[in-house]
mmCIF file of C-alpha atoms in Angstrom:
data_model
loop_
_atom_site.group_PDB
_atom_site.id
_atom_site.type_symbol
_atom_site.label_atom_id
_atom_site.label_comp_id
_atom_site.label_asym_id
_atom_site.label_seq_id
_atom_site.Cartn_x
_atom_site.Cartn_y
_atom_site.Cartn_z
ATOM 1 C CA UNK A 1 3.676 0.846 -0.426
ATOM 2 C CA UNK A 2 1.528 3.833 0.557
ATOM 3 C CA UNK A 3 -0.390 4.526 3.769
ATOM 4 C CA UNK A 4 -2.235 7.464 5.282
ATOM 5 C CA UNK A 5 0.027 9.811 7.272
ATOM 6 C CA UNK A 6 -2.810 10.265 9.773
ATOM 7 C CA UNK A 7 -3.199 6.516 10.315
ATOM 8 C CA UNK A 8 -1.612 4.104 12.748
ATOM 9 C CA UNK A 9 0.922 2.571 10.358
ATOM 10 C CA UNK A 10 4.302 4.122 11.099
ATOM 11 C CA UNK A 11 6.586 1.178 10.262
ATOM 12 C CA UNK A 12 6.260 -1.907 8.096
ATOM 13 C CA UNK A 13 5.761 -4.006 11.248
ATOM 14 C CA UNK A 14 2.518 -2.084 11.808
ATOM 15 C CA UNK A 15 1.068 -3.773 8.700
ATOM 16 C CA UNK A 16 0.338 -6.968 10.630
ATOM 17 C CA UNK A 17 -3.382 -7.679 10.377
ATOM 18 C CA UNK A 18 -3.981 -4.753 7.994
ATOM 19 C CA UNK A 19 -5.771 -4.716 4.627
ATOM 20 C CA UNK A 20 -3.478 -4.073 1.667
ATOM 21 C CA UNK A 21 -4.810 -3.375 -1.817
ATOM 22 C CA UNK A 22 -2.972 -4.464 -4.922
ATOM 23 C CA UNK A 23 -3.697 -4.459 -8.613
ATOM 24 C CA UNK A 24 -3.357 -7.363 -10.977
ATOM 25 C CA UNK A 25 0.341 -6.568 -11.330
ATOM 26 C CA UNK A 26 2.383 -9.333 -9.726
ATOM 27 C CA UNK A 27 5.442 -7.075 -9.358
ATOM 28 C CA UNK A 28 3.721 -5.150 -6.578
ATOM 29 C CA UNK A 29 3.096 -8.360 -4.649
ATOM 30 C CA UNK A 30 6.694 -9.479 -5.046
ATOM 31 C CA UNK A 31 7.923 -6.137 -3.718
ATOM 32 C CA UNK A 32 5.403 -6.308 -0.879
ATOM 33 C CA UNK A 33 6.508 -9.812 0.053
ATOM 34 C CA UNK A 34 10.158 -8.710 0.211
ATOM 35 C CA UNK A 35 9.307 -5.616 2.241
ATOM 36 C CA UNK A 36 7.225 -7.632 4.702
ATOM 37 C CA UNK A 37 10.043 -10.144 5.066
ATOM 38 C CA UNK A 38 12.390 -7.324 6.117
ATOM 39 C CA UNK A 39 9.877 -6.474 8.861
ATOM 40 C CA UNK A 40 9.623 -10.079 10.038
ATOM 41 C CA UNK A 41 6.204 -10.571 8.422
ATOM 42 C CA UNK A 42 4.812 -12.535 5.501
ATOM 43 C CA UNK A 43 1.826 -12.356 3.168
ATOM 44 C CA UNK A 44 -0.102 -14.529 5.649
ATOM 45 C CA UNK A 45 0.139 -11.683 8.186
ATOM 46 C CA UNK A 46 -1.893 -9.249 6.058
ATOM 47 C CA UNK A 47 -5.201 -9.316 4.201
ATOM 48 C CA UNK A 48 -4.666 -8.832 0.462
ATOM 49 C CA UNK A 49 -7.453 -7.278 -1.602
ATOM 50 C CA UNK A 50 -7.285 -7.104 -5.402
ATOM 51 C CA UNK A 51 -8.820 -3.761 -6.368
ATOM 52 C CA UNK A 52 -8.074 -4.045 -10.096
ATOM 53 C CA UNK A 53 -6.082 -0.825 -10.521
ATOM 54 C CA UNK A 54 -8.394 1.261 -8.297
ATOM 55 C CA UNK A 55 -5.605 1.700 -5.774
ATOM 56 C CA UNK A 56 -6.152 5.399 -5.118
ATOM 57 C CA UNK A 57 -9.897 5.057 -4.554
ATOM 58 C CA UNK A 58 -9.424 2.067 -2.250
ATOM 59 C CA UNK A 59 -7.135 4.096 0.019
ATOM 60 C CA UNK A 60 -9.147 7.321 -0.149
ATOM 61 C CA UNK A 61 -12.366 5.478 0.763
ATOM 62 C CA UNK A 62 -10.590 3.708 3.652
ATOM 63 C CA UNK A 63 -11.525 0.334 2.187
ATOM 64 C CA UNK A 64 -7.900 -0.643 2.808
ATOM 65 C CA UNK A 65 -5.117 0.457 5.136
ATOM 66 C CA UNK A 66 -2.369 0.468 2.507
ATOM 67 C CA UNK A 67 -1.807 0.110 -1.223
ATOM 68 C CA UNK A 68 1.058 -1.507 -3.059
ATOM 69 C CA UNK A 69 2.215 -1.478 -6.658
ATOM 70 C CA UNK A 70 1.702 2.256 -7.145
ATOM 71 C CA UNK A 71 3.289 4.296 -9.869
ATOM 72 C CA UNK A 72 5.212 7.090 -8.183
ATOM 73 C CA UNK A 73 4.302 9.612 -10.847
ATOM 74 C CA UNK A 74 0.576 8.810 -10.861
ATOM 75 C CA UNK A 75 -1.070 7.517 -7.673
ATOM 76 C CA UNK A 76 1.022 9.686 -5.355
ATOM 77 C CA UNK A 77 0.127 12.802 -7.325
ATOM 78 C CA UNK A 78 -3.513 11.737 -7.504
ATOM 79 C CA UNK A 79 -3.636 11.217 -3.724
ATOM 80 C CA UNK A 80 -2.059 14.607 -3.020
ATOM 81 C CA UNK A 81 -4.452 16.366 -5.403
ATOM 82 C CA UNK A 82 -7.320 14.787 -3.453
ATOM 83 C CA UNK A 83 -5.961 16.333 -0.236
ATOM 84 C CA UNK A 84 -4.552 13.060 1.082
ATOM 85 C CA UNK A 85 -1.220 13.026 2.905
ATOM 86 C CA UNK A 86 0.576 9.843 1.826
ATOM 87 C CA UNK A 87 3.451 8.144 3.608
ATOM 88 C CA UNK A 88 5.481 6.052 1.214
ATOM 89 C CA UNK A 89 7.611 3.025 2.025
ATOM 90 C CA UNK A 90 9.899 2.557 -0.961
ATOM 91 C CA UNK A 91 11.121 -0.976 -1.724
ATOM 92 C CA UNK A 92 14.698 0.155 -2.113
#
């Protein structure tokens, strides 16, 4: 799960009421659900938006507050190259 370092999300609990983008990959949603559960939240506590693999653009354009299901070797690099400072919450 990736958020903007300059934003208001500092912990997973801060995701309540936020917009989270995902792609068509169900693995990202399963990981998100488990991470939210650890924070005392559920999928009903966030707004999910399917951006069809346009995760980076959704976060850069501020269409969403967070993205899930990223590939560590792709979206994170792409965000950094665009001058974005990502904060990453790893599922492990």
